[in-house]
Amino acid sequence: MGPTLTIASQKRAYTLSDRGTFLATKNLDSKILVQGGQPLQNPYHVIVVKHSGTNVGCAQAFSRWITSAPTQRVIASFGKRQYGQALFHPDAGAQ
Amino acid sequence: MSAPPGAALVWELVGRTATVSLSATAIAMLIGVPAGTALGLLRFRGRRAAATAVNTGMALPTVVVGLVVALVLFRSGPLGSLDLIYTVRGMIIAQVLIAAPLITGITIAAIQALPEELPDQLRALGANRRQLVTRLWLEARLPLLAAVMAGFGHAVSEVGAVTMVGGNIHGQTQVLTTAIVEDVGKGDFRPALVYGAVLLALAFAVNAVLTSVQQRGAAWARS
């Protein structure tokens, strides 16, 4: 995603990007034209696969940990200090 | 493993790779052979330092060339207004800087390997400067062609500079080496193998032509 943003910026072109890469890529002249709203949501899911040979116990532990309130708070503040705004918005359990 | 790349794409990449590296080699030759001849022939202050700089340039890492050329061609850089970043012309500029020191350095060695008294003999026979240089280049044509082959080989095989300056844009600036890196990065070895074989074939074809010119010259020299 970084090279795409750099090339789009140098060629004065439009592109579609996630906010995290946009904030982390340096020397961009690009401006955000459209952001937010349902069509641009890009949720990350955690799914426990129950199948022979998979480590269901560990997967469930990871799932519980990533959706727990303390971890969600870490996600909400991740990147704030470095980039001035959050890179991700936690929504575990939200409907 | 995925399907092999289509013939149209392979030809497109071969065409762009050949265009970029042959143009760069030709320009580098036009710079390097006269520059190397001057450094090999003339005696002036700083000649040794210049020759050392050229020989260092022969070992120039291509990623460093790419970095510097990208910095210069970026919109924020000194030549940013020329719109050369992520273009074929920009890639040619980068490869000229890669091939020129090699061609210059080998040319210096080729000229200095000629018999020391040859320039003076030619002058005594009434040769003007143009005739003198032409005669020296004819005498040194075997190592001079080797210099051009080395320059082309370095240019066509490098990936660092064309990635940074060209951007590997499909249909615009992708060449065989950057296509190989991209496909291996995606775990897609089959097209990468095809491109690798085609790149070898291209290098073979160009060097076969240059070698035939070189060896014809060699046979003529001995007869």
mmCIF file of C-alpha atoms in Angstrom:
data_model
loop_
_atom_site.group_PDB
_atom_site.id
_atom_site.type_symbol
_atom_site.label_atom_id
_atom_site.label_comp_id
_atom_site.label_asym_id
_atom_site.label_seq_id
_atom_site.Cartn_x
_atom_site.Cartn_y
_atom_site.Cartn_z
ATOM 1 C CA MET A 1 0.000 0.000 0.000
ATOM 2 C CA GLY A 2 2.886 2.382 0.751
ATOM 3 C CA PRO A 3 4.346 2.299 -2.793
ATOM 4 C CA THR A 4 0.841 2.818 -4.243
ATOM 5 C CA LEU A 5 0.401 5.966 -2.122
ATOM 6 C CA THR A 6 3.865 7.268 -3.036
ATOM 7 C CA ILE A 7 3.318 6.739 -6.767
ATOM 8 C CA ALA A 8 -0.180 8.262 -6.617
ATOM 9 C CA SER A 9 1.241 11.304 -4.826
ATOM 10 C CA GLN A 10 4.129 11.729 -7.305
ATOM 11 C CA LYS A 11 1.827 11.300 -10.315
ATOM 12 C CA ARG A 12 -0.903 13.492 -8.779
ATOM 13 C CA ALA A 13 -3.303 10.590 -9.115
ATOM 14 C CA TYR A 14 -6.272 9.346 -7.052
ATOM 15 C CA THR A 15 -6.059 6.153 -5.046
ATOM 16 C CA LEU A 16 -7.881 4.220 -2.341
ATOM 17 C CA SER A 17 -5.973 3.542 0.859
ATOM 18 C CA ASP A 18 -6.341 2.564 4.481
ATOM 19 C CA ARG A 19 -5.745 5.300 7.046
ATOM 20 C CA GLY A 20 -2.906 3.510 8.834
ATOM 21 C CA THR A 21 -0.687 3.298 5.742
ATOM 22 C CA PHE A 22 -1.652 6.849 4.714
ATOM 23 C CA LEU A 23 -0.507 8.194 8.075
ATOM 24 C CA ALA A 24 2.636 6.068 8.212
ATOM 25 C CA THR A 25 3.858 6.865 4.661
ATOM 26 C CA LYS A 26 6.159 9.877 4.558
ATOM 27 C CA ASN A 27 6.556 12.639 1.961
ATOM 28 C CA LEU A 28 2.995 12.443 0.623
ATOM 29 C CA ASP A 29 1.411 15.530 -0.954
ATOM 30 C CA SER A 30 -1.974 13.800 -1.246
ATOM 31 C CA LYS A 31 -5.111 15.118 0.453
ATOM 32 C CA ILE A 32 -8.029 13.047 1.703
ATOM 33 C CA LEU A 33 -11.067 13.610 -0.546
ATOM 34 C CA VAL A 34 -13.496 11.059 0.922
ATOM 35 C CA GLN A 35 -13.399 9.276 4.254
ATOM 36 C CA GLY A 36 -15.643 7.524 6.740
ATOM 37 C CA GLY A 37 -19.058 6.024 6.175
ATOM 38 C CA GLN A 38 -20.262 2.476 5.793
ATOM 39 C CA PRO A 39 -18.914 1.755 2.256
ATOM 40 C CA LEU A 40 -15.312 2.475 3.331
ATOM 41 C CA GLN A 41 -15.378 0.390 6.510
ATOM 42 C CA ASN A 42 -12.676 -2.277 6.492
ATOM 43 C CA PRO A 43 -13.285 -4.486 9.531
ATOM 44 C CA TYR A 44 -10.786 -7.078 10.752
ATOM 45 C CA HIS A 45 -12.447 -10.225 12.091
ATOM 46 C CA VAL A 46 -11.149 -12.867 14.452
ATOM 47 C CA ILE A 47 -12.575 -16.307 13.693
ATOM 48 C CA VAL A 48 -11.847 -19.517 15.595
ATOM 49 C CA VAL A 49 -11.603 -22.439 13.179
ATOM 50 C CA LYS A 50 -12.664 -25.759 14.684
ATOM 51 C CA HIS A 51 -11.108 -28.476 12.598
ATOM 52 C CA SER A 52 -9.014 -31.540 13.357
ATOM 53 C CA GLY A 53 -5.390 -30.476 13.729
ATOM 54 C CA THR A 54 -6.142 -26.888 14.697
ATOM 55 C CA ASN A 55 -5.205 -25.609 18.138
ATOM 56 C CA VAL A 56 -8.693 -24.535 19.223
ATOM 57 C CA GLY A 57 -7.628 -23.764 22.785
ATOM 58 C CA CYS A 58 -4.973 -21.261 21.727
ATOM 59 C CA ALA A 59 -7.258 -19.760 19.085
ATOM 60 C CA GLN A 60 -10.010 -19.217 21.659
ATOM 61 C CA ALA A 61 -7.508 -17.681 24.074
ATOM 62 C CA PHE A 62 -6.313 -15.269 21.347
ATOM 63 C CA SER A 63 -9.914 -14.450 20.413
ATOM 64 C CA ARG A 64 -10.807 -13.706 24.050
ATOM 65 C CA TRP A 65 -7.640 -11.606 24.475
ATOM 66 C CA ILE A 66 -8.046 -9.496 21.319
ATOM 67 C CA THR A 67 -11.716 -8.752 22.103
ATOM 68 C CA SER A 68 -11.163 -8.081 25.815
ATOM 69 C CA ALA A 69 -11.684 -4.550 27.142
ATOM 70 C CA PRO A 70 -7.971 -3.865 27.964
ATOM 71 C CA THR A 71 -6.777 -4.961 24.504
ATOM 72 C CA GLN A 72 -9.536 -2.926 22.833
ATOM 73 C CA ARG A 73 -8.316 0.109 24.761
ATOM 74 C CA VAL A 74 -4.769 -0.503 23.473
ATOM 75 C CA ILE A 75 -6.132 -0.689 19.902
ATOM 76 C CA ALA A 76 -8.067 2.563 20.403
ATOM 77 C CA SER A 77 -4.912 4.444 21.417
ATOM 78 C CA PHE A 78 -2.431 2.679 19.101
ATOM 79 C CA GLY A 79 -0.555 5.188 16.935
ATOM 80 C CA LYS A 80 -2.112 8.246 18.599
ATOM 81 C CA ARG A 81 1.147 9.486 20.020
ATOM 82 C CA GLN A 82 3.097 9.008 16.789
ATOM 83 C CA TYR A 83 0.497 10.047 14.196
ATOM 84 C CA GLY A 84 -1.833 12.336 16.154
ATOM 85 C CA GLN A 85 -4.831 10.101 15.605
ATOM 86 C CA ALA A 86 -5.837 6.473 16.105
ATOM 87 C CA LEU A 87 -5.010 4.059 13.283
ATOM 88 C CA PHE A 88 -7.785 1.604 14.249
ATOM 89 C CA HIS A 89 -11.184 1.838 15.928
ATOM 90 C CA PRO A 90 -12.034 -1.069 18.236
ATOM 91 C CA ASP A 91 -15.543 -2.454 17.849
ATOM 92 C CA ALA A 92 -15.399 -5.927 19.430
ATOM 93 C CA GLY A 93 -18.850 -6.863 20.646
ATOM 94 C CA ALA A 94 -20.437 -3.798 19.036
ATOM 95 C CA GLN A 95 -23.444 -4.427 16.849
ATOM 96 C CA MET B 1 1.325 -22.856 -9.188
ATOM 97 C CA SER B 2 -0.509 -20.399 -11.364
ATOM 98 C CA ALA B 3 -0.710 -20.327 -15.150
ATOM 99 C CA PRO B 4 2.384 -19.093 -16.989
ATOM 100 C CA PRO B 5 2.239 -15.459 -18.091
ATOM 101 C CA GLY B 6 0.660 -14.712 -21.469
ATOM 102 C CA ALA B 7 2.908 -14.236 -24.484
ATOM 103 C CA ALA B 8 1.698 -10.640 -24.913
ATOM 104 C CA LEU B 9 2.843 -9.712 -21.403
ATOM 105 C CA VAL B 10 6.208 -11.451 -21.827
ATOM 106 C CA TRP B 11 6.864 -9.591 -25.099
ATOM 107 C CA GLU B 12 5.800 -6.314 -23.513
ATOM 108 C CA LEU B 13 8.306 -6.828 -20.679
ATOM 109 C CA VAL B 14 11.070 -7.946 -23.051
ATOM 110 C CA GLY B 15 10.467 -4.870 -25.223
ATOM 111 C CA ARG B 16 10.555 -2.460 -22.280
ATOM 112 C CA THR B 17 13.588 -4.144 -20.680
ATOM 113 C CA ALA B 18 15.500 -4.011 -23.977
ATOM 114 C CA THR B 19 14.451 -0.405 -24.641
ATOM 115 C CA VAL B 20 15.555 0.795 -21.214
ATOM 116 C CA SER B 21 18.854 -1.093 -20.976
ATOM 117 C CA LEU B 22 19.947 -0.722 -24.619
ATOM 118 C CA SER B 23 19.197 3.037 -24.612
ATOM 119 C CA ALA B 24 21.029 3.421 -21.313
ATOM 120 C CA THR B 25 24.010 1.408 -22.602
ATOM 121 C CA ALA B 26 24.150 3.437 -25.823
ATOM 122 C CA ILE B 27 24.102 6.756 -23.934
ATOM 123 C CA ALA B 28 26.608 5.424 -21.393
ATOM 124 C CA MET B 29 28.863 4.380 -24.285
ATOM 125 C CA LEU B 30 28.675 7.862 -25.844
ATOM 126 C CA ILE B 31 29.738 9.305 -22.474
ATOM 127 C CA GLY B 32 32.070 6.582 -21.223
ATOM 128 C CA VAL B 33 34.245 5.830 -24.251
ATOM 129 C CA PRO B 34 35.303 9.481 -24.886
ATOM 130 C CA ALA B 35 35.650 10.152 -21.148
ATOM 131 C CA GLY B 36 37.678 6.987 -20.598
ATOM 132 C CA THR B 37 39.865 7.788 -23.617
ATOM 133 C CA ALA B 38 40.582 11.265 -22.268
ATOM 134 C CA LEU B 39 41.404 9.899 -18.819
ATOM 135 C CA GLY B 40 43.613 7.186 -20.301
ATOM 136 C CA LEU B 41 45.421 9.444 -22.745
ATOM 137 C CA LEU B 42 45.734 12.952 -21.343
ATOM 138 C CA ARG B 43 48.033 14.022 -18.554
ATOM 139 C CA PHE B 44 46.469 16.635 -16.299
ATOM 140 C CA ARG B 45 46.202 17.487 -12.630
ATOM 141 C CA GLY B 46 43.575 15.411 -10.869
ATOM 142 C CA ARG B 47 43.667 12.674 -13.488
ATOM 143 C CA ARG B 48 44.486 10.031 -10.902
ATOM 144 C CA ALA B 49 41.711 11.220 -8.600
ATOM 145 C CA ALA B 50 39.270 11.186 -11.509
ATOM 146 C CA ALA B 51 40.321 7.663 -12.475
ATOM 147 C CA THR B 52 39.914 6.529 -8.861
ATOM 148 C CA ALA B 53 36.428 8.064 -8.791
ATOM 149 C CA VAL B 54 35.516 6.228 -11.998
ATOM 150 C CA ASN B 55 36.823 2.931 -10.641
ATOM 151 C CA THR B 56 34.797 3.451 -7.470
ATOM 152 C CA GLY B 57 31.790 4.135 -9.710
ATOM 153 C CA MET B 58 32.276 0.704 -11.248
ATOM 154 C CA ALA B 59 31.338 -0.743 -7.857
ATOM 155 C CA LEU B 60 28.435 1.666 -7.296
ATOM 156 C CA PRO B 61 25.551 -0.221 -5.658
ATOM 157 C CA THR B 62 22.537 0.110 -7.944
ATOM 158 C CA VAL B 63 20.233 0.809 -4.979
ATOM 159 C CA VAL B 64 22.351 3.857 -4.120
ATOM 160 C CA VAL B 65 22.011 5.099 -7.705
ATOM 161 C CA GLY B 66 18.258 4.482 -7.464
ATOM 162 C CA LEU B 67 18.031 6.349 -4.177
ATOM 163 C CA VAL B 68 19.889 9.407 -5.491
ATOM 164 C CA VAL B 69 18.043 9.506 -8.835
ATOM 165 C CA ALA B 70 14.679 9.100 -7.063
ATOM 166 C CA LEU B 71 15.532 11.953 -4.677
ATOM 167 C CA VAL B 72 16.457 14.198 -7.605
ATOM 168 C CA LEU B 73 13.401 13.255 -9.709
ATOM 169 C CA PHE B 74 10.814 13.320 -6.888
ATOM 170 C CA ARG B 75 8.355 16.222 -7.118
ATOM 171 C CA SER B 76 10.058 17.793 -4.121
ATOM 172 C CA GLY B 77 13.505 17.285 -5.726
ATOM 173 C CA PRO B 78 15.551 19.633 -7.916
ATOM 174 C CA LEU B 79 14.324 18.070 -11.208
ATOM 175 C CA GLY B 80 10.834 17.223 -9.937
ATOM 176 C CA SER B 81 9.124 19.540 -12.415
ATOM 177 C CA LEU B 82 10.364 17.401 -15.335
ATOM 178 C CA ASP B 83 7.827 14.642 -14.484
ATOM 179 C CA LEU B 84 10.467 11.926 -14.880
ATOM 180 C CA ILE B 85 9.811 9.926 -11.697
ATOM 181 C CA TYR B 86 8.063 6.596 -12.432
ATOM 182 C CA THR B 87 8.719 6.882 -16.171
ATOM 183 C CA VAL B 88 10.790 4.872 -18.646
ATOM 184 C CA ARG B 89 12.966 7.929 -19.306
ATOM 185 C CA GLY B 90 13.741 8.198 -15.602
ATOM 186 C CA MET B 91 14.751 4.517 -15.546
ATOM 187 C CA ILE B 92 17.076 5.117 -18.513
ATOM 188 C CA ILE B 93 18.744 7.992 -16.620
ATOM 189 C CA ALA B 94 19.350 5.709 -13.623
ATOM 190 C CA GLN B 95 20.825 2.933 -15.770
ATOM 191 C CA VAL B 96 23.086 5.397 -17.609
ATOM 192 C CA LEU B 97 24.582 6.282 -14.219
ATOM 193 C CA ILE B 98 25.054 2.559 -13.523
ATOM 194 C CA ALA B 99 26.613 1.635 -16.889
ATOM 195 C CA ALA B 100 28.710 4.760 -17.586
ATOM 196 C CA PRO B 101 31.352 4.274 -14.842
ATOM 197 C CA LEU B 102 31.891 0.653 -15.965
ATOM 198 C CA ILE B 103 32.329 1.641 -19.606
ATOM 199 C CA THR B 104 34.574 4.585 -18.649
ATOM 200 C CA GLY B 105 36.717 2.480 -16.302
ATOM 201 C CA ILE B 106 37.279 -0.363 -18.767
ATOM 202 C CA THR B 107 37.961 2.185 -21.527
ATOM 203 C CA ILE B 108 40.718 3.770 -19.404
ATOM 204 C CA ALA B 109 42.312 0.345 -18.955
ATOM 205 C CA ALA B 110 41.883 -0.483 -22.664
ATOM 206 C CA ILE B 111 43.545 2.747 -23.817
ATOM 207 C CA GLN B 112 46.374 2.406 -21.309
ATOM 208 C CA ALA B 113 46.979 -1.197 -22.384
ATOM 209 C CA LEU B 114 47.856 -0.019 -25.899
ATOM 210 C CA PRO B 115 51.588 0.260 -26.699
ATOM 211 C CA GLU B 116 52.849 3.365 -24.943
ATOM 212 C CA GLU B 117 54.575 4.747 -28.031
ATOM 213 C CA LEU B 118 51.509 4.357 -30.300
ATOM 214 C CA PRO B 119 50.060 7.879 -29.844
ATOM 215 C CA ASP B 120 53.429 9.474 -30.536
ATOM 216 C CA GLN B 121 53.992 7.305 -33.633
ATOM 217 C CA LEU B 122 50.547 8.233 -34.964
ATOM 218 C CA ARG B 123 51.238 11.918 -34.372
ATOM 219 C CA ALA B 124 54.621 11.558 -36.104
ATOM 220 C CA LEU B 125 52.802 10.019 -39.082
ATOM 221 C CA GLY B 126 50.753 13.208 -39.286
ATOM 222 C CA ALA B 127 47.518 12.062 -37.642
ATOM 223 C CA ASN B 128 45.314 14.864 -36.352
ATOM 224 C CA ARG B 129 43.489 14.455 -33.054
ATOM 225 C CA ARG B 130 40.387 12.882 -34.629
ATOM 226 C CA GLN B 131 42.434 10.387 -36.678
ATOM 227 C CA LEU B 132 44.536 9.555 -33.635
ATOM 228 C CA VAL B 133 41.534 8.764 -31.447
ATOM 229 C CA THR B 134 39.788 6.790 -34.202
ATOM 230 C CA ARG B 135 42.940 4.694 -34.697
ATOM 231 C CA LEU B 136 43.304 4.068 -30.946
ATOM 232 C CA TRP B 137 39.646 2.980 -30.696
ATOM 233 C CA LEU B 138 40.140 0.594 -33.621
ATOM 234 C CA GLU B 139 43.237 -0.843 -31.942
ATOM 235 C CA ALA B 140 41.387 -1.213 -28.639
ATOM 236 C CA ARG B 141 38.058 -2.373 -30.122
ATOM 237 C CA LEU B 142 38.106 -5.781 -28.384
ATOM 238 C CA PRO B 143 38.288 -4.447 -24.794
ATOM 239 C CA LEU B 144 36.021 -1.514 -25.783
ATOM 240 C CA LEU B 145 33.295 -3.945 -26.878
ATOM 241 C CA ALA B 146 33.902 -5.857 -23.652
ATOM 242 C CA ALA B 147 33.302 -2.559 -21.825
ATOM 243 C CA VAL B 148 29.967 -2.082 -23.609
ATOM 244 C CA MET B 149 28.967 -5.682 -22.818
ATOM 245 C CA ALA B 150 29.824 -5.182 -19.152
ATOM 246 C CA GLY B 151 27.789 -1.973 -19.075
ATOM 247 C CA PHE B 152 24.770 -3.620 -20.666
ATOM 248 C CA GLY B 153 25.082 -6.673 -18.407
ATOM 249 C CA HIS B 154 25.110 -4.517 -15.293
ATOM 250 C CA ALA B 155 22.188 -2.381 -16.495
ATOM 251 C CA VAL B 156 19.900 -5.178 -17.668
ATOM 252 C CA SER B 157 20.396 -7.300 -14.552
ATOM 253 C CA GLU B 158 19.898 -4.618 -11.880
ATOM 254 C CA VAL B 159 16.629 -4.325 -10.016
ATOM 255 C CA GLY B 160 17.226 -1.757 -7.268
ATOM 256 C CA ALA B 161 17.334 1.408 -9.358
ATOM 257 C CA VAL B 162 14.497 0.536 -11.748
ATOM 258 C CA THR B 163 12.301 -0.326 -8.762
ATOM 259 C CA MET B 164 12.860 2.996 -6.995
ATOM 260 C CA VAL B 165 12.836 5.201 -10.087
ATOM 261 C CA GLY B 166 10.347 3.214 -12.194
ATOM 262 C CA GLY B 167 7.978 1.992 -9.500
ATOM 263 C CA ASN B 168 7.211 -1.354 -11.237
ATOM 264 C CA ILE B 169 3.924 0.042 -12.618
ATOM 265 C CA HIS B 170 2.195 -2.643 -14.689
ATOM 266 C CA GLY B 171 1.920 -1.652 -18.340
ATOM 267 C CA GLN B 172 4.156 1.399 -17.847
ATOM 268 C CA THR B 173 7.441 0.847 -16.036
ATOM 269 C CA GLN B 174 7.550 -2.853 -15.174
ATOM 270 C CA VAL B 175 10.605 -4.672 -16.528
ATOM 271 C CA LEU B 176 11.686 -8.322 -16.317
ATOM 272 C CA THR B 177 13.730 -7.945 -13.118
ATOM 273 C CA THR B 178 11.029 -6.046 -11.211
ATOM 274 C CA ALA B 179 8.397 -8.535 -12.436
ATOM 275 C CA ILE B 180 10.516 -11.397 -11.027
ATOM 276 C CA VAL B 181 10.842 -9.698 -7.623
ATOM 277 C CA GLU B 182 7.105 -8.986 -7.519
ATOM 278 C CA ASP B 183 6.059 -12.529 -8.419
ATOM 279 C CA VAL B 184 8.463 -14.201 -5.992
ATOM 280 C CA GLY B 185 7.157 -11.833 -3.302
ATOM 281 C CA LYS B 186 3.673 -13.174 -4.027
ATOM 282 C CA GLY B 187 4.974 -16.757 -3.843
ATOM 283 C CA ASP B 188 4.267 -17.128 -7.573
ATOM 284 C CA PHE B 189 7.389 -18.863 -8.854
ATOM 285 C CA ARG B 190 6.198 -20.019 -12.267
ATOM 286 C CA PRO B 191 5.980 -16.645 -14.064
ATOM 287 C CA ALA B 192 9.163 -15.579 -12.246
ATOM 288 C CA LEU B 193 10.981 -18.584 -13.735
ATOM 289 C CA VAL B 194 9.658 -17.713 -17.207
ATOM 290 C CA TYR B 195 10.855 -14.104 -16.830
ATOM 291 C CA GLY B 196 14.231 -15.297 -15.544
ATOM 292 C CA ALA B 197 14.713 -17.565 -18.572
ATOM 293 C CA VAL B 198 13.591 -14.789 -20.946
ATOM 294 C CA LEU B 199 15.970 -12.311 -19.290
ATOM 295 C CA LEU B 200 18.850 -14.752 -19.774
ATOM 296 C CA ALA B 201 17.833 -15.212 -23.422
ATOM 297 C CA LEU B 202 17.765 -11.420 -23.936
ATOM 298 C CA ALA B 203 21.218 -11.020 -22.377
ATOM 299 C CA PHE B 204 22.469 -13.913 -24.520
ATOM 300 C CA ALA B 205 21.059 -12.389 -27.726
ATOM 301 C CA VAL B 206 22.573 -8.943 -27.118
ATOM 302 C CA ASN B 207 25.954 -10.362 -26.121
ATOM 303 C CA ALA B 208 25.927 -12.768 -29.080
ATOM 304 C CA VAL B 209 25.595 -9.807 -31.455
ATOM 305 C CA LEU B 210 28.342 -7.823 -29.677
ATOM 306 C CA THR B 211 30.626 -10.868 -29.448
ATOM 307 C CA SER B 212 30.240 -11.592 -33.155
ATOM 308 C CA VAL B 213 31.239 -7.987 -33.936
ATOM 309 C CA GLN B 214 34.144 -8.293 -31.503
ATOM 310 C CA GLN B 215 35.433 -11.613 -32.828
ATOM 311 C CA ARG B 216 35.084 -10.527 -36.462
ATOM 312 C CA GLY B 217 37.326 -7.652 -35.478
ATOM 313 C CA ALA B 218 39.728 -10.080 -33.821
ATOM 314 C CA ALA B 219 39.967 -12.298 -36.929
ATOM 315 C CA TRP B 220 40.570 -9.247 -39.095
ATOM 316 C CA ALA B 221 43.266 -8.011 -36.752
ATOM 317 C CA ARG B 222 45.195 -11.268 -36.991
ATOM 318 C CA SER B 223 44.969 -11.667 -40.795
#
